[in-house]
């Protein structure tokens, strides 16, 4: 690359290095001279290298004087002999930061990050999947959500220690500095956990089999078409093998896996966790190496962006917990795959990582571009056993997703689907079976469902939604009604988000359903231009609502914190008087571009006149208090 000019970046001066170290380590100017002297010496050991100063300062922040002295001694004594001249001090600094990590999970995760190439954007979900079975986790970590939580905590520890860097634009991405990555590889080698990441050195190393016999991780990216891992290769200690190539066929005789009996993670991939259609380079079908059946300890199998053909071998992998086939095609999902009790995550999709919130799923199924109407019996079994179900661009005619087990249900761009729950549910054998539908559902997300008219076709069906915590509906242009079942008990609903449902006319809740909203915290409605009321004006008998003696729950909306309504041009009112007696936690009312809004509270002038008349007769007391209100924003209403 030619440049018009070369700008030389100078090292920090001694005083600049001292100021930076003080800021990172939180050293005050009025600290003792004894501590100041030790800190000065540690700063000198960092050799005015900013990244070394930042990591060491972060590692020692808040430590006692004794720990500072101990750190100085270790830095002076720890001068790596196998490091090229000029890097021994920085290596010692990073090793000190690593040793000060309080979490064994963070230490193992730090080493795991070195398996990715230099300057690589590491998706957190890849750390979850590639780290499963090899990271040091707590003994009670028995679900994928607990694994994610544990890894998130470890990532935060590494970010605080400046050993990892958070991407400024994407919170799901972390990075590792090239020099820090080199240190991680060096530490792994010193701990007899050698990582082989240099693809150029592989041919020579594979010929010298002794060199790789103690290797724990092999991670080789951008492999050429002539790469081979022959049957002469034996690595009995290998726990993780990741091979990335846009051109290589991952099949025998190119790849032989029989000499890796301890392997727990196998990834043969063409792209990382996030990808686009432009990354789909190689579509020629190839056969998965038959030697894979010898991997009796395999926990994670990741085959991304491949035309796989026959995958019947999957049923032989008894220890499999994660099966990641993102962007891959295959002839048929093998029978009995749903019977694999240890399988926790099955991913057929190509879209981004999901946020599970409080859901601890034991089995997840994610698909894109399938005709669900013609799926095999084995796939149908997976539908019925999935606790997280994500469907994107799928044609859906049957309703096998109406399971009592599903906890999180997500639809995106599924064409020709008018209802999520239609009249065919009545064909179930008995009323008790109908009651079990969605009985464990915690979250429902609908996005870009172009044909959706109603969520529930018939409000008389006996479904209560008693565990639903979150409902999000976006960009459903034909939806005119949610039509919650009359039996709905939304006492656990915390979040309701509606966006760009421009044909939505009917009120969201009947009064009887609204009275169950005791935990609702967020009510956000954007660009629902035809919506007039959030709660219906009349109850089921046609009586007008308007006072606290109507019999509706005094506890409804008691946890409501935020009300936001933007660009709802026909909206007349937010909440009727009957439901505003207990808004003690309401912090924010934000209403903008709702041109026909007449009342934030109440629905008609007569409501207030009647209320004041009853107050004069002492038949009712007015107790509308908003003690927690911090923001009241009314614009263009």
Coordinates of C-alpha atoms in Angstrom, one line a residue, residues 209-603:
X209 CA 4.2 -35.3 14.8
X210 CA 6.0 -35.0 18.2
X211 CA 5.5 -31.2 18.0
X212 CA 1.7 -31.4 18.1
X213 CA 1.1 -34.4 20.4
X214 CA 0.4 -32.1 23.4
X215 CA -1.6 -29.5 21.5
X216 CA -5.0 -28.7 23.0
X217 CA -6.4 -26.4 20.3
X218 CA -5.9 -26.2 16.6
X219 CA -7.4 -23.2 14.9
X220 CA -6.5 -22.6 11.2
X221 CA -8.1 -19.9 9.1
X222 CA -8.2 -19.2 5.3
X223 CA -6.9 -22.6 4.4
X224 CA -6.0 -23.3 0.8
X225 CA -7.6 -26.0 -1.3
X226 CA -4.6 -28.4 -1.0
X227 CA -4.6 -28.5 2.8
X228 CA -4.7 -32.1 4.3
X229 CA -5.0 -33.6 7.7
X230 CA -4.1 -37.2 6.9
X231 CA -4.8 -40.4 8.8
X232 CA -1.2 -40.3 10.0
X233 CA -2.0 -37.3 12.2
X234 CA -2.6 -38.2 15.8
X235 CA -3.2 -35.7 18.6
X236 CA -4.7 -37.5 21.5
X237 CA -4.8 -34.4 23.7
X238 CA -6.6 -32.2 21.2
X239 CA -9.9 -30.8 22.6
X240 CA -10.8 -28.2 19.9
X241 CA -10.3 -28.2 16.2
X242 CA -11.5 -25.3 14.1
X243 CA -10.8 -25.2 10.3
X244 CA -11.9 -22.3 8.2
X245 CA -11.8 -22.2 4.4
X246 CA -13.8 -20.8 1.5
X247 CA -12.5 -23.4 -1.0
X248 CA -11.5 -26.5 0.9
X249 CA -13.7 -29.6 0.9
X250 CA -13.8 -30.8 4.5
X251 CA -14.0 -34.5 3.5
X252 CA -11.8 -37.5 3.5
X253 CA -9.0 -37.9 2.4
X254 CA -8.5 -34.2 3.0
X255 CA -9.6 -34.3 6.6
X256 CA -9.2 -37.4 8.9
X257 CA -10.5 -37.1 12.4
X258 CA -9.8 -40.6 13.8
X259 CA -6.6 -39.6 15.7
X260 CA -8.4 -37.1 18.0
X261 CA -10.2 -39.2 20.5
X262 CA -10.4 -36.4 23.1
X263 CA -12.0 -33.8 20.7
X264 CA -14.9 -31.9 22.3
X265 CA -15.3 -29.1 19.8
X266 CA -15.2 -29.5 16.0
X267 CA -15.9 -26.6 13.6
X268 CA -15.5 -26.9 9.9
X269 CA -16.7 -23.5 8.7
X270 CA -16.8 -21.0 5.9
X271 CA -17.9 -18.0 8.0
X272 CA -18.1 -16.9 11.6
X273 CA -21.3 -16.4 13.6
X274 CA -22.6 -13.4 11.5
X275 CA -22.6 -13.7 7.8
X276 CA -24.3 -12.4 4.7
X277 CA -25.3 -14.0 1.4
X278 CA -22.1 -12.6 -0.1
X279 CA -20.1 -15.0 2.1
X280 CA -21.7 -18.1 0.5
X281 CA -18.7 -19.1 -1.6
X282 CA -18.8 -22.8 -1.9
X283 CA -22.0 -24.7 -2.7
X284 CA -20.7 -28.1 -4.0
X285 CA -21.9 -31.0 -1.9
X286 CA -19.3 -32.9 0.0
X287 CA -19.4 -35.8 2.4
X288 CA -18.7 -35.2 6.1
X289 CA -15.7 -37.3 7.1
X290 CA -16.9 -40.7 8.2
X291 CA -14.2 -40.7 10.9
X292 CA -16.3 -38.2 12.8
X293 CA -18.2 -41.2 14.3
X294 CA -15.1 -42.0 16.3
X295 CA -15.4 -38.8 18.2
X296 CA -17.3 -40.2 21.2
X297 CA -16.6 -37.1 23.4
X298 CA -17.8 -34.5 20.9
X299 CA -19.9 -31.8 22.6
X300 CA -20.1 -29.2 19.8
X301 CA -20.3 -29.7 16.1
X302 CA -20.3 -26.6 13.9
X303 CA -20.6 -27.0 10.1
X304 CA -21.4 -23.6 8.6
X305 CA -22.1 -22.6 5.0
X306 CA -21.7 -26.1 3.5
X307 CA -23.8 -28.3 1.3
X308 CA -23.6 -31.4 3.4
X309 CA -25.7 -34.1 1.7
X310 CA -26.3 -37.0 4.0
X311 CA -26.0 -36.2 7.8
X312 CA -27.4 -39.4 9.2
X313 CA -24.2 -39.9 11.2
X314 CA -25.4 -37.3 13.7
X315 CA -27.4 -39.9 15.6
X316 CA -24.2 -41.7 16.6
X317 CA -22.8 -38.6 18.5
X318 CA -24.2 -39.4 21.9
X319 CA -22.5 -36.5 23.8
X320 CA -23.5 -33.8 21.4
X321 CA -24.9 -30.7 23.0
X322 CA -24.6 -28.0 20.3
X323 CA -25.3 -28.7 16.6
X324 CA -24.6 -25.5 14.5
X325 CA -25.5 -25.8 10.8
X326 CA -25.9 -22.1 10.1
X327 CA -26.3 -21.6 6.3
X328 CA -25.8 -25.2 5.5
X329 CA -28.1 -27.5 3.4
X330 CA -28.6 -31.2 3.8
X331 CA -30.8 -34.0 2.4
X332 CA -32.8 -34.7 5.5
X333 CA -32.6 -34.3 9.2
X334 CA -32.0 -37.8 10.5
X335 CA -34.7 -39.7 12.5
X336 CA -34.4 -39.7 16.3
X337 CA -32.3 -36.5 16.4
X338 CA -35.0 -35.1 18.7
X339 CA -34.5 -38.1 21.1
X340 CA -30.9 -36.9 21.9
X341 CA -31.4 -35.9 25.5
X342 CA -28.1 -33.9 25.8
X343 CA -28.7 -31.8 22.7
X344 CA -29.4 -28.2 23.9
X345 CA -29.0 -26.1 20.8
X346 CA -29.8 -26.8 17.2
X347 CA -29.2 -24.0 14.8
X348 CA -30.2 -24.2 11.1
X349 CA -30.4 -20.4 10.6
X350 CA -28.2 -17.7 9.3
X351 CA -29.3 -14.7 11.4
X352 CA -27.7 -13.0 14.4
X353 CA -27.4 -14.1 18.0
X354 CA -30.4 -13.9 20.2
X355 CA -30.9 -12.3 23.5
X356 CA -32.5 -14.9 25.8
X357 CA -33.2 -12.6 28.7
X358 CA -34.3 -14.6 31.7
X359 CA -35.0 -17.7 29.7
X360 CA -33.0 -20.8 30.5
X361 CA -33.7 -22.9 27.5
X362 CA -32.7 -26.6 27.4
X363 CA -33.4 -26.9 23.6
X364 CA -33.3 -24.3 20.9
X365 CA -34.3 -24.6 17.3
X366 CA -33.5 -21.9 14.8
X367 CA -34.5 -22.2 11.1
X368 CA -34.5 -20.1 7.9
X369 CA -36.1 -20.7 4.5
X370 CA -37.8 -24.0 5.3
X371 CA -41.2 -25.2 4.2
X372 CA -42.4 -26.2 7.6
X373 CA -45.6 -27.7 6.1
X374 CA -43.6 -30.6 4.6
X375 CA -41.1 -31.3 7.3
X376 CA -40.1 -34.8 8.2
X377 CA -41.3 -36.6 11.3
X378 CA -38.0 -36.1 13.0
X379 CA -38.2 -32.3 12.4
X380 CA -41.7 -32.3 13.7
X381 CA -40.4 -34.0 16.9
X382 CA -37.9 -31.1 17.2
X383 CA -40.7 -28.6 16.9
X384 CA -42.7 -30.2 19.7
X385 CA -39.7 -30.4 22.0
X386 CA -38.2 -27.0 21.3
X387 CA -38.2 -24.4 24.1
X388 CA -36.8 -21.7 21.9
X389 CA -38.2 -21.6 18.4
X390 CA -37.0 -19.1 15.8
X391 CA -38.5 -19.2 12.3
X392 CA -37.4 -16.8 9.6
X393 CA -38.6 -16.8 6.0
X394 CA -40.4 -20.1 6.6
X395 CA -43.6 -21.2 5.0
X396 CA -45.8 -22.5 7.8
X397 CA -49.1 -24.3 7.3
X398 CA -49.2 -26.7 10.3
X399 CA -49.4 -25.4 13.8
X400 CA -46.9 -27.8 15.5
X401 CA -45.2 -24.8 17.1
X402 CA -48.3 -24.5 19.4
X403 CA -46.5 -26.6 22.0
X404 CA -46.9 -26.5 25.7
X405 CA -43.1 -26.6 26.0
X406 CA -42.1 -23.5 23.9
X407 CA -40.8 -20.7 26.1
X408 CA -39.7 -18.2 23.4
X409 CA -41.3 -18.0 20.0
X410 CA -40.0 -15.7 17.2
X411 CA -41.4 -15.3 13.7
X412 CA -39.7 -13.1 11.1
X413 CA -40.8 -12.6 7.5
X414 CA -42.9 -15.8 7.3
X415 CA -45.2 -15.2 4.3
X416 CA -48.9 -16.1 3.9
X417 CA -49.4 -16.4 7.7
X418 CA -52.6 -14.6 8.7
X419 CA -52.8 -15.8 12.3
X420 CA -50.4 -17.1 14.9
X421 CA -53.2 -19.1 16.5
X422 CA -56.1 -19.9 14.2
X423 CA -59.3 -22.0 14.4
X424 CA -57.5 -25.2 13.7
X425 CA -56.5 -25.3 17.3
X426 CA -60.0 -26.4 18.1
X427 CA -59.2 -29.7 16.4
X428 CA -57.1 -30.7 19.4
X429 CA -58.5 -33.6 21.3
X430 CA -59.9 -31.9 24.3
X431 CA -60.2 -28.6 26.1
X432 CA -57.4 -29.5 28.6
X433 CA -55.0 -29.9 25.7
X434 CA -56.0 -26.5 24.3
X435 CA -55.4 -24.9 27.7
X436 CA -51.8 -26.3 27.7
X437 CA -50.9 -24.4 24.4
X438 CA -48.4 -21.7 25.2
X439 CA -48.7 -22.5 28.9
X440 CA -45.0 -21.9 29.4
X441 CA -44.5 -19.2 26.8
X442 CA -42.4 -16.3 28.2
X443 CA -41.7 -14.3 25.1
X444 CA -43.4 -13.8 21.7
X445 CA -41.8 -11.7 18.9
X446 CA -43.3 -11.0 15.5
X447 CA -41.3 -9.1 12.9
X448 CA -42.2 -8.2 9.3
X449 CA -45.1 -10.6 9.1
X450 CA -46.6 -9.1 5.9
X451 CA -49.8 -11.2 5.9
X452 CA -50.6 -11.2 9.6
X453 CA -54.1 -9.9 10.3
X454 CA -54.5 -11.0 14.0
X455 CA -52.3 -12.8 16.5
X456 CA -55.3 -14.9 17.7
X457 CA -58.1 -15.6 15.2
X458 CA -60.7 -16.5 17.8
X459 CA -60.7 -14.8 21.2
X460 CA -63.0 -17.5 22.6
X461 CA -60.2 -20.1 22.7
X462 CA -59.3 -21.1 26.2
X463 CA -55.6 -20.0 26.3
X464 CA -54.5 -17.9 29.3
X465 CA -50.9 -16.9 28.4
X466 CA -50.3 -16.9 32.2
X467 CA -46.5 -16.9 31.9
X468 CA -46.0 -14.4 29.1
X469 CA -43.5 -11.7 30.1
X470 CA -42.7 -10.0 26.8
X471 CA -44.6 -9.2 23.6
X472 CA -43.0 -7.4 20.7
X473 CA -44.8 -6.9 17.3
X474 CA -43.1 -4.9 14.6
X475 CA -43.8 -4.0 10.9
X476 CA -47.0 -6.1 10.5
X477 CA -48.8 -3.8 8.0
X478 CA -52.1 -5.7 7.8
X479 CA -52.6 -6.5 11.5
X480 CA -55.8 -4.8 12.7
X481 CA -56.2 -6.6 16.0
X482 CA -54.2 -8.6 18.5
X483 CA -57.4 -10.2 19.8
X484 CA -56.1 -11.6 23.1
X485 CA -58.2 -14.6 24.2
X486 CA -60.9 -13.7 26.7
X487 CA -59.3 -16.2 29.1
X488 CA -56.0 -14.3 29.0
X489 CA -54.2 -13.7 32.3
X490 CA -51.4 -11.3 31.6
X491 CA -50.3 -10.9 35.2
X492 CA -46.6 -11.6 34.3
X493 CA -46.4 -9.4 31.3
X494 CA -43.6 -6.8 31.8
X495 CA -43.0 -5.4 28.3
X496 CA -45.3 -4.6 25.4
X497 CA -43.7 -3.1 22.3
X498 CA -45.6 -2.3 19.1
X499 CA -44.0 -0.6 16.1
X500 CA -45.2 0.2 12.6
X501 CA -48.5 -1.7 12.7
X502 CA -50.3 0.9 10.8
X503 CA -53.7 -0.9 10.3
X504 CA -54.0 -1.7 14.0
X505 CA -57.5 -0.2 14.9
X506 CA -58.9 -2.3 17.8
X507 CA -57.9 -1.5 21.4
X508 CA -55.1 -3.6 22.7
X509 CA -57.0 -4.9 25.8
X510 CA -60.5 -5.4 27.0
X511 CA -61.0 -4.0 30.5
X512 CA -61.1 -7.5 32.0
X513 CA -57.7 -8.4 30.5
X514 CA -56.3 -5.0 31.4
X515 CA -57.0 -5.5 35.1
X516 CA -54.5 -8.4 35.1
X517 CA -51.6 -6.2 34.0
X518 CA -50.1 -5.9 37.5
X519 CA -46.4 -6.3 36.5
X520 CA -46.4 -4.3 33.2
X521 CA -43.4 -2.0 33.2
X522 CA -43.0 -0.8 29.6
X523 CA -45.8 0.2 27.2
X524 CA -44.2 1.4 24.0
X525 CA -46.3 2.1 20.9
X526 CA -44.8 3.6 17.7
X527 CA -46.3 4.4 14.3
X528 CA -49.7 2.7 14.9
X529 CA -51.5 5.5 13.1
X530 CA -55.1 4.1 13.3
X531 CA -55.1 3.0 17.0
X532 CA -57.6 5.1 19.0
X533 CA -57.6 3.4 22.4
X534 CA -55.2 1.2 24.4
X535 CA -58.0 -0.2 26.6
X536 CA -61.5 -0.6 25.2
X537 CA -64.0 2.0 26.2
X538 CA -66.7 -0.4 27.3
X539 CA -66.6 -3.7 29.2
X540 CA -68.1 -6.9 27.7
X541 CA -71.6 -5.9 28.8
X542 CA -71.4 -2.5 27.1
X543 CA -71.2 -0.5 30.3
X544 CA -69.1 2.7 30.2
X545 CA -66.0 2.7 32.4
X546 CA -65.3 5.7 34.5
X547 CA -64.9 5.2 38.2
X548 CA -63.1 3.1 40.7
X549 CA -66.2 1.3 41.7
X550 CA -66.5 -0.6 38.4
X551 CA -64.9 -3.6 40.1
X552 CA -61.6 -3.5 38.2
X553 CA -58.4 -4.4 39.9
X554 CA -56.9 -1.6 41.9
X555 CA -53.4 -3.2 41.3
X556 CA -53.5 -2.9 37.5
X557 CA -50.5 -0.9 36.1
X558 CA -49.0 -0.6 39.6
X559 CA -45.6 -1.4 38.2
X560 CA -45.8 0.7 35.1
X561 CA -42.7 2.8 34.6
X562 CA -42.7 4.0 31.1
X563 CA -45.4 5.0 28.6
X564 CA -44.3 6.0 25.1
X565 CA -46.6 6.7 22.2
X566 CA -45.0 8.2 19.0
X567 CA -46.7 8.9 15.7
X568 CA -50.1 7.5 16.7
X569 CA -52.2 10.1 14.8
X570 CA -55.7 8.7 15.8
X571 CA -54.9 8.0 19.4
X572 CA -57.5 9.7 21.6
X573 CA -56.4 8.7 25.1
X574 CA -53.7 6.7 26.9
X575 CA -55.4 5.3 30.0
X576 CA -59.0 5.5 31.3
X577 CA -59.7 6.8 34.8
X578 CA -60.6 3.3 36.0
X579 CA -56.9 2.2 35.7
X580 CA -54.9 5.1 37.1
X581 CA -55.4 4.8 40.8
X582 CA -52.1 3.2 41.4
X583 CA -49.3 4.7 39.2
X584 CA -46.9 5.2 42.0
X585 CA -43.9 3.9 39.9
X586 CA -44.6 5.7 36.7
X587 CA -41.4 7.6 35.7
X588 CA -41.9 8.6 32.1
X589 CA -44.8 9.7 29.9
X590 CA -43.5 10.4 26.4
X591 CA -46.2 11.3 23.8
X592 CA -45.1 12.8 20.5
X593 CA -46.9 13.4 17.1
X594 CA -50.2 12.1 18.4
X595 CA -52.3 14.9 16.8
X596 CA -55.7 13.8 18.0
X597 CA -54.8 13.0 21.6
X598 CA -57.3 14.6 23.9
X599 CA -56.5 13.0 27.3
X600 CA -53.4 11.3 28.7
X601 CA -55.7 10.1 31.5
X602 CA -59.4 9.7 31.0
X603 CA -61.4 9.3 27.8

